[in-house]
JSON list of C-alpha atoms in Angstrom, two decimals:
[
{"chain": "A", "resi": 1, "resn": "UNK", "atom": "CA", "xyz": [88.93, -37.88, 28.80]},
{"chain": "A", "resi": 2, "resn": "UNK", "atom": "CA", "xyz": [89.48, -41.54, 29.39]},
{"chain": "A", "resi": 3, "resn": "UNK", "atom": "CA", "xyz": [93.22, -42.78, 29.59]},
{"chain": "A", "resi": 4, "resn": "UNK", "atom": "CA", "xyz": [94.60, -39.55, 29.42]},
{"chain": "A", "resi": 5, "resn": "UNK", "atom": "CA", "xyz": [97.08, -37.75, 31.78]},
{"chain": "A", "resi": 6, "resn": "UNK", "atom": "CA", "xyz": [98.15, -34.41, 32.75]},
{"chain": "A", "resi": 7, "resn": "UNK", "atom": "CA", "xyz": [101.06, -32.39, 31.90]},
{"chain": "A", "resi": 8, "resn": "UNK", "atom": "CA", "xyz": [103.30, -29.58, 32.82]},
{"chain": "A", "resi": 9, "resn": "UNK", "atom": "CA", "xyz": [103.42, -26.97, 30.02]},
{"chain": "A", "resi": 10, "resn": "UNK", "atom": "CA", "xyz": [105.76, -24.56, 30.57]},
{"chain": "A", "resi": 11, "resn": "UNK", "atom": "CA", "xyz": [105.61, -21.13, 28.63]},
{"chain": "A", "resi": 12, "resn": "UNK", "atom": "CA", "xyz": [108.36, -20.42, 26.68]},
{"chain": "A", "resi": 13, "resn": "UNK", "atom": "CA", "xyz": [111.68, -18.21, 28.16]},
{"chain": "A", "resi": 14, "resn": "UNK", "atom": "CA", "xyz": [114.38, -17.89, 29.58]},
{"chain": "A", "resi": 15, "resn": "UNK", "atom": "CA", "xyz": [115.33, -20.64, 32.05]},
{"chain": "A", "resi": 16, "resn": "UNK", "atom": "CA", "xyz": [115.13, -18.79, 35.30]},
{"chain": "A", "resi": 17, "resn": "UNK", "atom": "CA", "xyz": [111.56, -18.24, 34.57]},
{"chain": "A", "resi": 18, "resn": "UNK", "atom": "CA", "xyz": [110.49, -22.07, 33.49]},
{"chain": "A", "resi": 19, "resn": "UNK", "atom": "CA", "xyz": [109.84, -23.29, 36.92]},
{"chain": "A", "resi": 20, "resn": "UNK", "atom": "CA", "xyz": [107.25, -20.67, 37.52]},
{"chain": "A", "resi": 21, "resn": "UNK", "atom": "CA", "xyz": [105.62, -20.18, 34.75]},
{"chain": "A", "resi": 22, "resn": "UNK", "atom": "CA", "xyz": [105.23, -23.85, 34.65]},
{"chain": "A", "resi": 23, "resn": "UNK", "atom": "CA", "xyz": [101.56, -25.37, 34.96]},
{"chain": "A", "resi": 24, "resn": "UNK", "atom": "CA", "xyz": [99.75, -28.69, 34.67]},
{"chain": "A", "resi": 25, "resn": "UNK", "atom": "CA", "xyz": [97.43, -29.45, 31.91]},
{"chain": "A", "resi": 26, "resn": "UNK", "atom": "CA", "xyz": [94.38, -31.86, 32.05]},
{"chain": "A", "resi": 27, "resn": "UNK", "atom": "CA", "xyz": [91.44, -33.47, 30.46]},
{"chain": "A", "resi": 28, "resn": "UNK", "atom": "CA", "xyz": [88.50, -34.16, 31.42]},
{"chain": "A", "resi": 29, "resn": "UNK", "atom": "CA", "xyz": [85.44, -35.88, 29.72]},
{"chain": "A", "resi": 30, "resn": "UNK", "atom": "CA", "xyz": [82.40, -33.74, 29.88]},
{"chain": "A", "resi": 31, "resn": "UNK", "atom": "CA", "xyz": [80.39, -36.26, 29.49]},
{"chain": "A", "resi": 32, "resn": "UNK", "atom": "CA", "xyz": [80.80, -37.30, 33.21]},
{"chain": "A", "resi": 33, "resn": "UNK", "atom": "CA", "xyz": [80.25, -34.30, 34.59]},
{"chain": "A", "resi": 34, "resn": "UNK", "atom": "CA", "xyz": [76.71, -32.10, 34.63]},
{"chain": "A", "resi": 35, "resn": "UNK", "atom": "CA", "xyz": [78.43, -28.90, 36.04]},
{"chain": "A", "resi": 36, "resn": "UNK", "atom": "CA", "xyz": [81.20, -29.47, 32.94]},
{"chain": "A", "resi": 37, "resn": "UNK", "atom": "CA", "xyz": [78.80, -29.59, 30.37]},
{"chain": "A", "resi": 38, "resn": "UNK", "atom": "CA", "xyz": [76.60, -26.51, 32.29]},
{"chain": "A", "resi": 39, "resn": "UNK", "atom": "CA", "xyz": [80.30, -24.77, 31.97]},
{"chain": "A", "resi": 40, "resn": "UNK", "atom": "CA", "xyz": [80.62, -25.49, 28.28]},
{"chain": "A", "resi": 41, "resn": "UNK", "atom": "CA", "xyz": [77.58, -23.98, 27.83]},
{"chain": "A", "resi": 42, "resn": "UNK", "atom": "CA", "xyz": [78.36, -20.68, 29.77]},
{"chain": "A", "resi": 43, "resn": "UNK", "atom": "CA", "xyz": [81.32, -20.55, 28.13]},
{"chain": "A", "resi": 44, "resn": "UNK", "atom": "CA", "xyz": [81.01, -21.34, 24.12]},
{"chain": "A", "resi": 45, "resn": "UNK", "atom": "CA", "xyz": [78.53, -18.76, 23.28]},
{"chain": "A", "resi": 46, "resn": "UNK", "atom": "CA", "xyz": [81.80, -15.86, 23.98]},
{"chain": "A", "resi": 47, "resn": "UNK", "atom": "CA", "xyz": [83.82, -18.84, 21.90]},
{"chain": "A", "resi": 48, "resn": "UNK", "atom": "CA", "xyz": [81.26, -18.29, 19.15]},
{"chain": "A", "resi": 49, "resn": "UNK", "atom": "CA", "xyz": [81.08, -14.40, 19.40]},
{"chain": "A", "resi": 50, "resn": "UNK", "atom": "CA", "xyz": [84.79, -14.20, 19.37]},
{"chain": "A", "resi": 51, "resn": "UNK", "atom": "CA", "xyz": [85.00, -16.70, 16.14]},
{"chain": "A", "resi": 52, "resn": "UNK", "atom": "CA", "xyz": [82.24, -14.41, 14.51]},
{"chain": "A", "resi": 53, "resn": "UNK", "atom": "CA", "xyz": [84.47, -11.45, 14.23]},
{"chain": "A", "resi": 54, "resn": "UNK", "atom": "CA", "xyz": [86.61, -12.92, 10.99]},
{"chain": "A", "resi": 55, "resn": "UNK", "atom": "CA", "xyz": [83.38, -12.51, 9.41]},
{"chain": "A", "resi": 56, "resn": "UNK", "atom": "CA", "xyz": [84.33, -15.66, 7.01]},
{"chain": "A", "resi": 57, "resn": "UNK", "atom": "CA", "xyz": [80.92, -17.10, 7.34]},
{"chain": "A", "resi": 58, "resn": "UNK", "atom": "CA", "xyz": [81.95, -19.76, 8.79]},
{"chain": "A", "resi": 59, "resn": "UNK", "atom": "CA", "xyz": [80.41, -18.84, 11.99]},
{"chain": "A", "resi": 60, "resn": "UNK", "atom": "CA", "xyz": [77.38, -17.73, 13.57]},
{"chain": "A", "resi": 61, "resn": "UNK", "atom": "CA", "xyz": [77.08, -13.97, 14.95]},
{"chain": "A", "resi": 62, "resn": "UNK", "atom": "CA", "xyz": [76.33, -14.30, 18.62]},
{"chain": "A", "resi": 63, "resn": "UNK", "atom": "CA", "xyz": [72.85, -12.51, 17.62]},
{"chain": "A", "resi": 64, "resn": "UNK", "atom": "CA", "xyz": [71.50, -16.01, 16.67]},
{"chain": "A", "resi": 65, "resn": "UNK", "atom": "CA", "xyz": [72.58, -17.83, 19.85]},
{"chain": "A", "resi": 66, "resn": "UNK", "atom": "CA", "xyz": [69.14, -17.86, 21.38]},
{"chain": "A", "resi": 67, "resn": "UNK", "atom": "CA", "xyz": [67.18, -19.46, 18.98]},
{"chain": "A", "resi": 68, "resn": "UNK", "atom": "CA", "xyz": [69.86, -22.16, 17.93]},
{"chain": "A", "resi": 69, "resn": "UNK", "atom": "CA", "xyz": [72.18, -22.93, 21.27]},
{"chain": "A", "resi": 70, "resn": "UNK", "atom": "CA", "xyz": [70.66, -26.63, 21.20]},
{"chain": "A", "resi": 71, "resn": "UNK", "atom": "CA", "xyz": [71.68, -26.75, 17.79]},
{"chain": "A", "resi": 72, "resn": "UNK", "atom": "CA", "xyz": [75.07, -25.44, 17.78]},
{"chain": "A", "resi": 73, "resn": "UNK", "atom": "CA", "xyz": [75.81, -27.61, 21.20]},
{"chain": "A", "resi": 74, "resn": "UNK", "atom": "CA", "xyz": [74.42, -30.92, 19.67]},
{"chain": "A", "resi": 75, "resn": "UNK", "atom": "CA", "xyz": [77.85, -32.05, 18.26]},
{"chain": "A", "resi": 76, "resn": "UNK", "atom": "CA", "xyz": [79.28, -31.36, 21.79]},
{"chain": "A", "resi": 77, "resn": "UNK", "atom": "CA", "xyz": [76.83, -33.61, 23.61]},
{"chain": "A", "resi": 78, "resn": "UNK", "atom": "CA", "xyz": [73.85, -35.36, 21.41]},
{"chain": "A", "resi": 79, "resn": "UNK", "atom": "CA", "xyz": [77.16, -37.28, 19.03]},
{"chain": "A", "resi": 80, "resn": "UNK", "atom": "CA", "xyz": [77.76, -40.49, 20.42]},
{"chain": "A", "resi": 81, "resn": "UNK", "atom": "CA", "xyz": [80.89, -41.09, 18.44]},
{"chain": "A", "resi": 82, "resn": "UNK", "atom": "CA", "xyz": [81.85, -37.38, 19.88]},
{"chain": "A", "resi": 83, "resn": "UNK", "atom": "CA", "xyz": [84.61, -36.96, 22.94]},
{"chain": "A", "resi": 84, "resn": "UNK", "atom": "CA", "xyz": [83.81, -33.89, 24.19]},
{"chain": "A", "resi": 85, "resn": "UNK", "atom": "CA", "xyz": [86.76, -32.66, 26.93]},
{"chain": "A", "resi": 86, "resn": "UNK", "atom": "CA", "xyz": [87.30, -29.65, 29.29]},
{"chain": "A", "resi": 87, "resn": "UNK", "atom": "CA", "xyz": [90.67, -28.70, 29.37]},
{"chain": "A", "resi": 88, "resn": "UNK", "atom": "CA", "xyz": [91.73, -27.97, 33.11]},
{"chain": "A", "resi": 89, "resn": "UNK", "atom": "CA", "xyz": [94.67, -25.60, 34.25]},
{"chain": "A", "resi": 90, "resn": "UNK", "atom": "CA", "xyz": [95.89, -26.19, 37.87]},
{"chain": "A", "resi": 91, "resn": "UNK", "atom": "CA", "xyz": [92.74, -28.20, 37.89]},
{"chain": "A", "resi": 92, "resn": "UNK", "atom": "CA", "xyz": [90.50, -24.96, 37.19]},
{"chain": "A", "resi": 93, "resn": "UNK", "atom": "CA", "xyz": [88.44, -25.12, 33.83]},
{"chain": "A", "resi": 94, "resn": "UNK", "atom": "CA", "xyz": [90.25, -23.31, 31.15]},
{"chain": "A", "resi": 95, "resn": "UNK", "atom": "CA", "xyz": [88.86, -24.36, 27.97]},
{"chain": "A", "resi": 96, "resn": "UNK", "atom": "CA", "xyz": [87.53, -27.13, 25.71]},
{"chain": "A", "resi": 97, "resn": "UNK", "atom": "CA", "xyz": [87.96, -29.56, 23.12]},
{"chain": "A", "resi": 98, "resn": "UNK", "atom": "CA", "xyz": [85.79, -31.83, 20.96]},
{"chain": "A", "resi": 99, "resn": "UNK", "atom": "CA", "xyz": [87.06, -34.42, 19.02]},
{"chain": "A", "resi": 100, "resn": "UNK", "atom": "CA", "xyz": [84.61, -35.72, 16.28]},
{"chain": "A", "resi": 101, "resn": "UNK", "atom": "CA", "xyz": [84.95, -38.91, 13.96]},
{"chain": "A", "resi": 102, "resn": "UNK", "atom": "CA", "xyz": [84.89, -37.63, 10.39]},
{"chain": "A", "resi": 103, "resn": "UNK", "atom": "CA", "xyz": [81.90, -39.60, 8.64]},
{"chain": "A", "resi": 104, "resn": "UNK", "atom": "CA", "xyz": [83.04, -42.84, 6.78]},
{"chain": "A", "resi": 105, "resn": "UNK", "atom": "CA", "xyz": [80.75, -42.26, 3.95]},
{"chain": "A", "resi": 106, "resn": "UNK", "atom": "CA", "xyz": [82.01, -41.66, 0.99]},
{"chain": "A", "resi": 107, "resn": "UNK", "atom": "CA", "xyz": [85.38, -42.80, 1.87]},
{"chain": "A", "resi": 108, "resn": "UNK", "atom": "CA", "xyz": [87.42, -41.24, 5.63]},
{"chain": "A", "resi": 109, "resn": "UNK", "atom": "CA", "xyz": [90.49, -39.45, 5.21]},
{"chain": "A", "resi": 110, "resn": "UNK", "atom": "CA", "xyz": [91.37, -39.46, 9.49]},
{"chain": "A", "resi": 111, "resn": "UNK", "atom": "CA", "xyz": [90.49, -41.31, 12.27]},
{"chain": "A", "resi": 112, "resn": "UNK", "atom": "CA", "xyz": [90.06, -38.27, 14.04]},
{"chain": "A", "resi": 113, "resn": "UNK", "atom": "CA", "xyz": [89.37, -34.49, 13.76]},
{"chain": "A", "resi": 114, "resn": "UNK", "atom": "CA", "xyz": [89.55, -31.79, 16.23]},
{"chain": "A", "resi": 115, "resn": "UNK", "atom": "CA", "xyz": [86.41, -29.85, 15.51]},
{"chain": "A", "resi": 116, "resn": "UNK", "atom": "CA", "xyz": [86.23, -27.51, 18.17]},
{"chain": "A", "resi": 117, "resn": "UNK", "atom": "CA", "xyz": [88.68, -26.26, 20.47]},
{"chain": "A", "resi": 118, "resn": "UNK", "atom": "CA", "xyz": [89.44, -23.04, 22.81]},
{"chain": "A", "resi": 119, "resn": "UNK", "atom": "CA", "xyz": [90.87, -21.60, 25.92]},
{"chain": "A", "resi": 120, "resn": "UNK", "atom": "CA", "xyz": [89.69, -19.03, 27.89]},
{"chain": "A", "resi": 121, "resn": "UNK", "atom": "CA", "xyz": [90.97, -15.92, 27.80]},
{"chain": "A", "resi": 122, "resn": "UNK", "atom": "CA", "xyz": [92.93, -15.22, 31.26]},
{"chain": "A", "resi": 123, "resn": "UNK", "atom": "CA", "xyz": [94.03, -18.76, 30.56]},
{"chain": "A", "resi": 124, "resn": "UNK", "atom": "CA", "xyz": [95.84, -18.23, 27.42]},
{"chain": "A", "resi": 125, "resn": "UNK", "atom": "CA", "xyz": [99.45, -17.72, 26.23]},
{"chain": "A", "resi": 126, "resn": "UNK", "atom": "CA", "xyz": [100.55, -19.98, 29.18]},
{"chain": "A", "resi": 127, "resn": "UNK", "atom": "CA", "xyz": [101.26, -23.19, 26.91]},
{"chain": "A", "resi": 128, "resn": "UNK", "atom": "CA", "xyz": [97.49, -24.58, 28.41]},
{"chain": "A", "resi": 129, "resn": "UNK", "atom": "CA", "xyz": [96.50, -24.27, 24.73]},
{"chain": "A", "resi": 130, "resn": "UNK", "atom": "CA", "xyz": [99.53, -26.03, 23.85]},
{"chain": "A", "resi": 131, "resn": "UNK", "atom": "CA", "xyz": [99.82, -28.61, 26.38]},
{"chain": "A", "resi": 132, "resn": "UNK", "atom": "CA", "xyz": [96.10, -29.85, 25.87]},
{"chain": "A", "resi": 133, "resn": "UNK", "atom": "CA", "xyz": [96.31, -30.20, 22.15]},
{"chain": "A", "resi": 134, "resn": "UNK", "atom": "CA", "xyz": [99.36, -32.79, 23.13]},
{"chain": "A", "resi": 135, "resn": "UNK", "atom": "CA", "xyz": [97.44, -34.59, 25.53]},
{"chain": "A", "resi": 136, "resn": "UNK", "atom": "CA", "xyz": [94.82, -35.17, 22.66]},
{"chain": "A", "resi": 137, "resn": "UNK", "atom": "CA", "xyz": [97.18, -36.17, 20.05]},
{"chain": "A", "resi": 138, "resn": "UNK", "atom": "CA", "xyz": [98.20, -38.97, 22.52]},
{"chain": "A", "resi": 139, "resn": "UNK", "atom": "CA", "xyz": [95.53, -40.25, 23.80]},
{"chain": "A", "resi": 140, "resn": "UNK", "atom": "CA", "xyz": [93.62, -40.86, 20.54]},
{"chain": "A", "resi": 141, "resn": "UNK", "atom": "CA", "xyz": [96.64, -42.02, 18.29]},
{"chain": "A", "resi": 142, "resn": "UNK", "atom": "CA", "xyz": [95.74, -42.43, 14.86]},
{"chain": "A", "resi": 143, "resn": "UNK", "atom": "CA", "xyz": [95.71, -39.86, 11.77]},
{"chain": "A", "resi": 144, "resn": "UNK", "atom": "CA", "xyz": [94.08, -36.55, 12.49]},
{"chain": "A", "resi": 145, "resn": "UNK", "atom": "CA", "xyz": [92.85, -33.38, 10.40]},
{"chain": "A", "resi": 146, "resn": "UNK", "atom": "CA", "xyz": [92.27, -30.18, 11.90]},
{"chain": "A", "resi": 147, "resn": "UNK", "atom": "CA", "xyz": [90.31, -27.70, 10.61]},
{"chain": "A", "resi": 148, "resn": "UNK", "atom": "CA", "xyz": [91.24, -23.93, 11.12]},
{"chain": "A", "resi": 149, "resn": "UNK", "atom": "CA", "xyz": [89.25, -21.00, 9.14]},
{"chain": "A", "resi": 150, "resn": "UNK", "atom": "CA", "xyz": [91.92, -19.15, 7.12]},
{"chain": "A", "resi": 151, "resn": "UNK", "atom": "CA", "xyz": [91.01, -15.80, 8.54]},
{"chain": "A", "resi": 152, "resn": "UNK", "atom": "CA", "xyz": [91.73, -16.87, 11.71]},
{"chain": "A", "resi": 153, "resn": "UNK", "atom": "CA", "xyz": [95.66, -15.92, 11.85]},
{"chain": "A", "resi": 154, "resn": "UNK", "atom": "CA", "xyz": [96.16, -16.59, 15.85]},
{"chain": "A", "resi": 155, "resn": "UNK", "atom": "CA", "xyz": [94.60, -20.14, 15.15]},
{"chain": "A", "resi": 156, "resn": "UNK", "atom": "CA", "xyz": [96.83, -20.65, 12.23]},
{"chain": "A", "resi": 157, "resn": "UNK", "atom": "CA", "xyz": [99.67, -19.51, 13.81]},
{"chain": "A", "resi": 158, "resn": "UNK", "atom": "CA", "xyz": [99.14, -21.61, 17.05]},
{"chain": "A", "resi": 159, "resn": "UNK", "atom": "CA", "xyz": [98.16, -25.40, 15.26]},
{"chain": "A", "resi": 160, "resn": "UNK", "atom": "CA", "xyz": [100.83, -24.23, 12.86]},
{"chain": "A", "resi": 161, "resn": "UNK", "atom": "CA", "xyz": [103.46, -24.33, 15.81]},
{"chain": "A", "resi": 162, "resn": "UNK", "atom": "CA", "xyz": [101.82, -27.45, 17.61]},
{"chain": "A", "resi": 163, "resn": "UNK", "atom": "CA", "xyz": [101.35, -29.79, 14.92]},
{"chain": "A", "resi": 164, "resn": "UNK", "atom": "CA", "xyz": [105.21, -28.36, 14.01]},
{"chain": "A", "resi": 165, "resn": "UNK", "atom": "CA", "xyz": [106.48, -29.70, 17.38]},
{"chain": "A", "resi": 166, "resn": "UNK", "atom": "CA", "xyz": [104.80, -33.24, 16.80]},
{"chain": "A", "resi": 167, "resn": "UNK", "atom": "CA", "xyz": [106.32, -33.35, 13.26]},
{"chain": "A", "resi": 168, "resn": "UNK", "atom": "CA", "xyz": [109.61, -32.39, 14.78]},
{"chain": "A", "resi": 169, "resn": "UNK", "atom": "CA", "xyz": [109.06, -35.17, 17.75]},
{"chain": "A", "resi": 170, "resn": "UNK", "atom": "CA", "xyz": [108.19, -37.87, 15.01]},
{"chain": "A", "resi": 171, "resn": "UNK", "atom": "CA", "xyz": [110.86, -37.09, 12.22]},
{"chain": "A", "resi": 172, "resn": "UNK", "atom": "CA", "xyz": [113.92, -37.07, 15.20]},
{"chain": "A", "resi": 173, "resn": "UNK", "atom": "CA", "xyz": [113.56, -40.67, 14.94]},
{"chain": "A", "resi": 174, "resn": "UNK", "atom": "CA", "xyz": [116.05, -42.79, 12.24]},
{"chain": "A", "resi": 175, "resn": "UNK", "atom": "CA", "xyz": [113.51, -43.03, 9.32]},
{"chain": "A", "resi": 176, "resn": "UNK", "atom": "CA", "xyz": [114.50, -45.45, 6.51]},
{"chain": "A", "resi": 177, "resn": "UNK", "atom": "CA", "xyz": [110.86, -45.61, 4.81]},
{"chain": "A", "resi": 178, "resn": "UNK", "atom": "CA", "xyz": [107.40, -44.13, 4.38]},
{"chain": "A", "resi": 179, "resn": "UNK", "atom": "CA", "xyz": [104.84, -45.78, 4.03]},
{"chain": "A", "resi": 180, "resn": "UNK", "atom": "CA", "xyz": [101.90, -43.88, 3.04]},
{"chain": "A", "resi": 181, "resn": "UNK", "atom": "CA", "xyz": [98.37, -45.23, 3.69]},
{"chain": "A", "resi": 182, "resn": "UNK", "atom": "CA", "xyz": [97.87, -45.01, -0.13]},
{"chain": "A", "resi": 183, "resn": "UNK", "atom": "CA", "xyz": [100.58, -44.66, -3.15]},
{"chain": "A", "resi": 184, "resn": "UNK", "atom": "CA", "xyz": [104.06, -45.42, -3.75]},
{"chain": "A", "resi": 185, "resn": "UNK", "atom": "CA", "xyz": [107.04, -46.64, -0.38]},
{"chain": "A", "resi": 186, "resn": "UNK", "atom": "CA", "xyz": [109.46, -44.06, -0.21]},
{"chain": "A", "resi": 187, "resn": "UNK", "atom": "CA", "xyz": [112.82, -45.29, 0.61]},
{"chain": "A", "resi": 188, "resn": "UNK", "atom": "CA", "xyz": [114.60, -41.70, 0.68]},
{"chain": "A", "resi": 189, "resn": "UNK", "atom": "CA", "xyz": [112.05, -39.94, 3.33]},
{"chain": "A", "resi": 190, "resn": "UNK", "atom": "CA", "xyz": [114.46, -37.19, 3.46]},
{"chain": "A", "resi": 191, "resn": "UNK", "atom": "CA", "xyz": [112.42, -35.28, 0.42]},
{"chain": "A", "resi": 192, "resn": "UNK", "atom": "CA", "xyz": [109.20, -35.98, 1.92]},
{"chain": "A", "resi": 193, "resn": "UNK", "atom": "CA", "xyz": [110.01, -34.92, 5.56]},
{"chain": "A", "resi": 194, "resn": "UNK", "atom": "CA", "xyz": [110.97, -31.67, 3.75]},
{"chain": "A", "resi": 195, "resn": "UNK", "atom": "CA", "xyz": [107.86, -30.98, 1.80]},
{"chain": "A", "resi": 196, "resn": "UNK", "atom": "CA", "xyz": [106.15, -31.51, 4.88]},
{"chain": "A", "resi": 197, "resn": "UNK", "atom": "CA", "xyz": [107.91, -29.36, 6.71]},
{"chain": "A", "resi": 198, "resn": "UNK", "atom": "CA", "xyz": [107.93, -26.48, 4.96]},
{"chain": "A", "resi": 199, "resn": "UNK", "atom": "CA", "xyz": [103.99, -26.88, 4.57]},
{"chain": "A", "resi": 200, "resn": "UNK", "atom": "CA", "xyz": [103.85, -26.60, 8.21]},
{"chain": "A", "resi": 201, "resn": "UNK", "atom": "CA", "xyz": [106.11, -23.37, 8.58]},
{"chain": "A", "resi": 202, "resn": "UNK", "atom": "CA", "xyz": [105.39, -21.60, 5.74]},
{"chain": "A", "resi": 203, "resn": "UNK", "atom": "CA", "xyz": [104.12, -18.42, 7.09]},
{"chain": "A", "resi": 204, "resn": "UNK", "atom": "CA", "xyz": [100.18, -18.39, 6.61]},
{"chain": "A", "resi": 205, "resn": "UNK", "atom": "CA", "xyz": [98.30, -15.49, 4.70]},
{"chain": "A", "resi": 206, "resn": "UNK", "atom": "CA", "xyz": [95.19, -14.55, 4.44]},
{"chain": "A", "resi": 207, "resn": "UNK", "atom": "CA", "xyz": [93.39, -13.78, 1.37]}
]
């Protein structure tokens, strides 16, 4: 993606094992690329099939991926206001992302929302995952919503600890007031940075 930079994620343990099991996280746009967007495509219809499992609803059995592939890929590449990314491990493909504007109309609650995003499987539980979603929150800086389906406990559990470490990140710094895009200043943040905190960690169910 435009303006943004690699890092090393490194997966978490003990200290004699950082160095190796250290590896550099990228971005790409897609957009750029034919043989990135022909990958997406390869690639999103397993990312659909494995998504279908929860059974929620909220998305397609892999059964209907012949008839509507343009459709479900038209957010990824026909949305102008779209960034669609590959995520890159070592500089091989390991996943994707696509960040979306949410629609201004009736009134927009983020600048930004991460509507899809995955990593392969052989590329997972290396902090790729967790190294890309970092890369996005810094290159488009702004508010952002995510949106996870509640049956989905490895995705809860993995924004859960991401968006945790950015909270962390953010509230390390002196804070002496909030000041909320809408409502009252709060001049004792400590209450608030609590509230929000233990909406982060508390420990997701499903229903």
């Amino acid at each position: 993606l435009p303006g943004a930079s690699a890092l090393q994620a490194v997966k978490p343990g003990r200290a004699s094992r950082r160095l190796a099991d250290a590896v550099t996280v990228a971005l790409r746009d897609a957009r750029d690329s034919s043989d990135d967007r022909d990958w997406i495509r390869a690639v999103y219809r397993d990312y659909l099939s494995e998504l279908s499992v929860s059974k929620s609803g909220l998305f397609p059995a892999l059964g209907e991926w012949p008839a509507r592939e343009d459709e479900f890929l038209a957010a990824w590449f026909n949305d102008s206001s779209a960034h669609p990314g590959v995520i890159l491990s070592a500089g091989a493909r390991a996943g994707g992302a696509l960040v979306a504007r949410p629609p201004a109309f009736p009134r927009r609650t983020a600048d930004y929302r991460m509507a899809e995003f995955f990593v392969i499987d052989s590329a997972r539980r290396r902090g790729v995952g967790a190294g890309a979603a970092a890369l996005l929150f810094s290159r488009f800086s702004g508010e952002w919503e995510v949106v996870e389906d509640e049956y989905n406990r490895a995705a809860l559990g993995f924004w859960r600890r991401v968006i945790g470490r950015q909270f962390e990140k953010l509230v390390a710094r002196p804070l002496s007031l909030i000041c909320p895009s809408h409502g009252p200043l709060w001049d004792e943040p400590a209450a608030i940075v609590e509230r929000y905190r233990d909406w982060i960690f508390a420990k997701p169910k499903n229903h």
